Short mmCIF file of C-alpha atoms in Angstrom, two decimals:
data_model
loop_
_atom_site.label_atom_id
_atom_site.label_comp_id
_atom_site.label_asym_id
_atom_site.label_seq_id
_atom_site.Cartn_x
_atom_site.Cartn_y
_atom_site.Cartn_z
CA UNK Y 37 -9.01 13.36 -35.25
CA UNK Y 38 -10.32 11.76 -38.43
CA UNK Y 39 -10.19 8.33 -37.34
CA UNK Y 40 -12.43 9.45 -34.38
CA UNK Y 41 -15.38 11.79 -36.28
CA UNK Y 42 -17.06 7.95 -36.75
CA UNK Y 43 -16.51 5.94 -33.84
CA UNK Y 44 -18.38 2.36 -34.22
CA UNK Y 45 -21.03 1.77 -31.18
CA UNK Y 46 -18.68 -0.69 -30.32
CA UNK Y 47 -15.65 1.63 -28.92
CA UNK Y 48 -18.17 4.65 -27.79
CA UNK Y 49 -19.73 1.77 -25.46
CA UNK Y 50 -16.27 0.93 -24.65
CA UNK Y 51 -15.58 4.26 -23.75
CA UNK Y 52 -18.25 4.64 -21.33
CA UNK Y 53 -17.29 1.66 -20.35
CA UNK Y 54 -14.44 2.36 -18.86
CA UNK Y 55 -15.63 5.42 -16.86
CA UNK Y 56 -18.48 3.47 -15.57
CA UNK Y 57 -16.00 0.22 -14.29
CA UNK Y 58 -13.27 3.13 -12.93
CA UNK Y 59 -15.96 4.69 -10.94
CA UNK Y 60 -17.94 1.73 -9.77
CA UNK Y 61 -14.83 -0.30 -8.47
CA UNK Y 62 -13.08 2.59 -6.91
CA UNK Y 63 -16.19 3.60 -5.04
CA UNK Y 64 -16.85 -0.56 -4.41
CA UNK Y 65 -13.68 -1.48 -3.50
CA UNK Y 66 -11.19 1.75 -2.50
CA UNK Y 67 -8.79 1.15 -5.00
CA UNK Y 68 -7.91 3.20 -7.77
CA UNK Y 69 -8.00 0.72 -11.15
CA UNK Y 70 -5.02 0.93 -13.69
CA UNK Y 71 -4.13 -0.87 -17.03
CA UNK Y 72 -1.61 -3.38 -17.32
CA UNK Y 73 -0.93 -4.92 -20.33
CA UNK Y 74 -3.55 -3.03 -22.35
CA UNK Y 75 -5.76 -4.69 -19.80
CA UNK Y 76 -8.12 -2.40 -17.68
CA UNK Y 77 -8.21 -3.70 -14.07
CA UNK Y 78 -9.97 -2.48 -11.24
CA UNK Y 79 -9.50 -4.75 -8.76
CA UNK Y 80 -7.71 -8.35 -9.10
CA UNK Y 81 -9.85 -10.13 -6.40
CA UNK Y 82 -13.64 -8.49 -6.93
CA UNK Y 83 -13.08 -7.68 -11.20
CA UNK Y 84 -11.19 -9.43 -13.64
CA UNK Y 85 -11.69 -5.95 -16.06
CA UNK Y 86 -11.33 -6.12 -19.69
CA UNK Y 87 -8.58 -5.48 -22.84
CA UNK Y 88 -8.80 -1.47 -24.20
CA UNK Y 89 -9.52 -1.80 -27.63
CA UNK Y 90 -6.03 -0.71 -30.14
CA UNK Y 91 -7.34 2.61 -30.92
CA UNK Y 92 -7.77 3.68 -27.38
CA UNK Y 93 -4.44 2.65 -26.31
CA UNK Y 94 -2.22 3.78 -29.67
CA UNK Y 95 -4.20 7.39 -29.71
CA UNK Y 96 -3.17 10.45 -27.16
CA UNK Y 97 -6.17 12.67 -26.31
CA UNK Y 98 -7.58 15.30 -22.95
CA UNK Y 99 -10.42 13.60 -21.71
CA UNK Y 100 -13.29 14.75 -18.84
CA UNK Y 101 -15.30 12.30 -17.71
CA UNK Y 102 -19.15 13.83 -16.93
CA UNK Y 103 -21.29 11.93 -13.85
CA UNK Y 104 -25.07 11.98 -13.67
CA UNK Y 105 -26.52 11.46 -11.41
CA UNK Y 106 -31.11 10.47 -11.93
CA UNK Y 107 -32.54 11.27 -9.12
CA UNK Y 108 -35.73 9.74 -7.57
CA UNK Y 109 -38.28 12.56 -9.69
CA UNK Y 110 -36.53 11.53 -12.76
CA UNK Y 111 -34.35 14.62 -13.39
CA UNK Y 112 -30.89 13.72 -14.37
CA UNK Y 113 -28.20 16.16 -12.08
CA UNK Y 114 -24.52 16.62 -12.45
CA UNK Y 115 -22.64 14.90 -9.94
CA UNK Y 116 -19.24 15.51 -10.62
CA UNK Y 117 -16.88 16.47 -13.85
CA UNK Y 118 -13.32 16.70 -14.00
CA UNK Y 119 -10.85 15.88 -16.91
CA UNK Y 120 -7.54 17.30 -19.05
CA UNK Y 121 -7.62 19.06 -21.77
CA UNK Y 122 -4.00 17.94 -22.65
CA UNK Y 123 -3.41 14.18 -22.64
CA UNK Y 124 -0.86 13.56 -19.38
CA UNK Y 125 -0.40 9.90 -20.02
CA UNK Y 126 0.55 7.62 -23.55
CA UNK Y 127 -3.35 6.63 -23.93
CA UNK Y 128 -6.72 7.50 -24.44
CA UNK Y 129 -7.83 4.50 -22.03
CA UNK Y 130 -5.39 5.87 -19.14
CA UNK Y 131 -7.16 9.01 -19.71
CA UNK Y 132 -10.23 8.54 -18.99
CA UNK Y 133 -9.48 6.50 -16.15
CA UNK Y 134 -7.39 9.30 -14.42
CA UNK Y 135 -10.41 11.40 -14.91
CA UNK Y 136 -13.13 8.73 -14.18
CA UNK Y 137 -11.48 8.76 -10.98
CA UNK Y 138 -11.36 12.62 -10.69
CA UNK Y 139 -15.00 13.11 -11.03
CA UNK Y 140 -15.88 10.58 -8.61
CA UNK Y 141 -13.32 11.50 -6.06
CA UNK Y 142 -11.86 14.90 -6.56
CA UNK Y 143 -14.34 17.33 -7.83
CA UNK Y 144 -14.17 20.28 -5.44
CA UNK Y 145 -18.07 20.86 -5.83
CA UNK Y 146 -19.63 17.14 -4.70
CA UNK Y 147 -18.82 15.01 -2.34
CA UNK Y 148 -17.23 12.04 -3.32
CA UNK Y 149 -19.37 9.23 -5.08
CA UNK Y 150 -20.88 6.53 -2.43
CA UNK Y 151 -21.68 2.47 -2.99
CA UNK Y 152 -26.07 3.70 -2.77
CA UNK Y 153 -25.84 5.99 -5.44
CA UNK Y 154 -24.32 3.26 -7.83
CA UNK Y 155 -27.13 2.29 -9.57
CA UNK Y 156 -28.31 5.87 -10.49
CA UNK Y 157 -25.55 6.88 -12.43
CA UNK Y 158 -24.48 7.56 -15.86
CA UNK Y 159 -21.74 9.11 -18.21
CA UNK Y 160 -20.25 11.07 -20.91
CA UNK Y 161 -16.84 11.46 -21.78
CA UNK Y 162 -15.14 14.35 -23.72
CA UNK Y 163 -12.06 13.81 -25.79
CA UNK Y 164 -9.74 16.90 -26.65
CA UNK Y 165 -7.63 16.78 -29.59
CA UNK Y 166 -5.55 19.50 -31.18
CA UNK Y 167 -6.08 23.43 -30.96
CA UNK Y 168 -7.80 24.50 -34.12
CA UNK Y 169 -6.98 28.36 -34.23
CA UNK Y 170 -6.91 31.23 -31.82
CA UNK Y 171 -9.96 33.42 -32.22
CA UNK Y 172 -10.01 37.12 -32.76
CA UNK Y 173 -12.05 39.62 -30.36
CA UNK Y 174 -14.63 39.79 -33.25
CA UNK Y 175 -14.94 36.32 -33.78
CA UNK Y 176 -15.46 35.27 -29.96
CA UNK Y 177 -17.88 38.79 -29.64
CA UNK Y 178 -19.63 37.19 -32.51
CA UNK Y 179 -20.69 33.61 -30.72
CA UNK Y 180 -21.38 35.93 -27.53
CA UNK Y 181 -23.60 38.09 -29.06
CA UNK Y 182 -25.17 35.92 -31.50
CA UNK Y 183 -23.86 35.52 -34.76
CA UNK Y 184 -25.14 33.31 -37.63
CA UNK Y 185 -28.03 31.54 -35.88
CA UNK Y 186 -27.82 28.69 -38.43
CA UNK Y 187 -23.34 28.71 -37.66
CA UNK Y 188 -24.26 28.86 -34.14
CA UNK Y 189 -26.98 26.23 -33.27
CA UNK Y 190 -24.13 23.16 -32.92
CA UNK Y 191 -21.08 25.41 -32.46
CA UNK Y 192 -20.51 23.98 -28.85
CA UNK Y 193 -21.31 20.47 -30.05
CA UNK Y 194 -18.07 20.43 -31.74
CA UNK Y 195 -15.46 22.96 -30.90
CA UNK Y 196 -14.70 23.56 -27.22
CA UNK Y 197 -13.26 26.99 -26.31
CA UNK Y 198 -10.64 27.54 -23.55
CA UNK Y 199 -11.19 31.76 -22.26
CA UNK Y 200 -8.10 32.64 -20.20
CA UNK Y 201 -7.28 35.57 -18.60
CA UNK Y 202 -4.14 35.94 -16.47
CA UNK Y 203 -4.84 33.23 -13.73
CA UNK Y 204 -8.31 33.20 -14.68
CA UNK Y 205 -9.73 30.53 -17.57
CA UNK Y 206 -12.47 28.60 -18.16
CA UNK Y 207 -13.66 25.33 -20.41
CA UNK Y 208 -16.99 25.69 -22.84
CA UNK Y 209 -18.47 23.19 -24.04
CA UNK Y 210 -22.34 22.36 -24.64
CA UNK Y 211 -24.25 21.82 -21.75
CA UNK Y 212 -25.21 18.35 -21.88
CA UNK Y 213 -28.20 18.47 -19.00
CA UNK Y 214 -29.69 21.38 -20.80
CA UNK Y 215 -30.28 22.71 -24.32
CA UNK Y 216 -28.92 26.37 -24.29
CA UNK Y 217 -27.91 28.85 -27.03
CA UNK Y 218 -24.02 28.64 -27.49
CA UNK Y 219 -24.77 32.81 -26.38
CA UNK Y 220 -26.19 31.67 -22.96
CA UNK Y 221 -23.41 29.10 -22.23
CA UNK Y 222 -20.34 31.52 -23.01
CA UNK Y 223 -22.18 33.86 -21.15
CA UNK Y 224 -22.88 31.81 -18.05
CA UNK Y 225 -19.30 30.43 -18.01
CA UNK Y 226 -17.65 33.70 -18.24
CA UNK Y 227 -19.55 34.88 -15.58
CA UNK Y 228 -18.74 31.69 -13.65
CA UNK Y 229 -15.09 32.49 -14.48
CA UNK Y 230 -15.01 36.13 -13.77
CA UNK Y 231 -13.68 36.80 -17.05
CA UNK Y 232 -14.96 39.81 -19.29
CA UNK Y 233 -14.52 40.29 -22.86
CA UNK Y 234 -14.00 43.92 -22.38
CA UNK Y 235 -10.77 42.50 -20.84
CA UNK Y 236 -9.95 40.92 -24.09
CA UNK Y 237 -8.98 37.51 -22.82
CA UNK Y 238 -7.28 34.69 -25.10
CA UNK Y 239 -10.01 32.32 -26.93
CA UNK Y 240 -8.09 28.92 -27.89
CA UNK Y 241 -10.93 26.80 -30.29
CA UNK Y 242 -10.48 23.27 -30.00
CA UNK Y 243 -12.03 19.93 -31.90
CA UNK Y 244 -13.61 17.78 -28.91
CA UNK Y 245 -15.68 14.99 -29.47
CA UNK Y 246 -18.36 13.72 -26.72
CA UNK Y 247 -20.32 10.63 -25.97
CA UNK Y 248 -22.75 9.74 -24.27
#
């Protein structure tokens, strides 16, 4: 993780990068863009694509890939998210183009990204890397209820947590559309999940990074 608590501008662009080109060129085109030879291509006759920087192809992490969507008042919506909190393939860059394509595609909750809405969109991308500790009932009643105000005001900016109950679990992270308390997002997910605390579920913290 060290090597990625100070990206340069250079590889966060890059980053967004490549969900932007995934998503564009599979909505464009109808084909789904993969990497060959470090090389990002999203379609040989429309877009040459461009070579994933060393980092991004020698480094394993989850990614979710965020879409926003402005609309005409100005408000910037969700239009899709989807991601892995486990890295499935042997890069970063293949990452976040299996979930670049998710979001667009595949999220449950939107319909799947059209050519019009192209030039209204923007991104964030998460990266997951290890587990940092398993937290006690005390310690997750703690963020719910409050806690250290000064602890708590960028909790979610930097550890994800991962609530599971039997088949039930859920992803927190901070909201990136709005600015809410890490209380009110727990809160809102759980309820989102079905999960209780009285059912003492299994809190997982993990080190994400975002950008956006």
């Amino acid at each position: 993780m060290n090597q990625f608590e100070n990206l340069s501008p250079i590889v966060k662009k890059e980053i967004l990068q490549t969900a932007a080109c995934i998503v564009k060129s599979s909505v464009l085109y109808k084909r789904k863009p993969w990497l060959q030879n470090g090389i990002v291509i999203c379609d040989e006759e429309h877009f040459v694509g461009f070579r994933a920087s060393p980092l991004l192809m020698e480094n394993k992490a989850g990614a979710y890939v965020w879409i926003f969507k402005t609309e005409s008042s100005g408000e910037k919506t969700l239009r899709g998210k989807m991601g892995f909190l486990s890295p499935s393939t042997d890069s970063i860059t293949s990452e976040i183009l299996k979930a670049a394509y998710s979001a667009a595609h595949q999220d449950m909750n939107f319909n799947e990204v059209q050519p019009e809405e192209l030039d209204s969109l923007s991104y964030a991308v998460d990266l997951f890397f290890e587990k940092e500790k398993t937290l006690s009932r005390g310690e997750f009643v703690d963020l719910l209820n409050g806690g250290d105000k000064n602890e708590q005001d960028d909790f979610l900016e930097k550890h994800a947590l991962l609530v599971s109950k039997n088949y039930r679990q859920c992803l927190i992270t901070a909201n990136p559309l709005e600015k809410e308390s890490t209380s009110q997002t727990i809160k809102k997910a759980l309820l989102q999940a079905d999960i209780s605390v009285e059912e003492e579920p299994c809190v997982y913290q993990i080190k994400y990074l975002r950008i956006i």
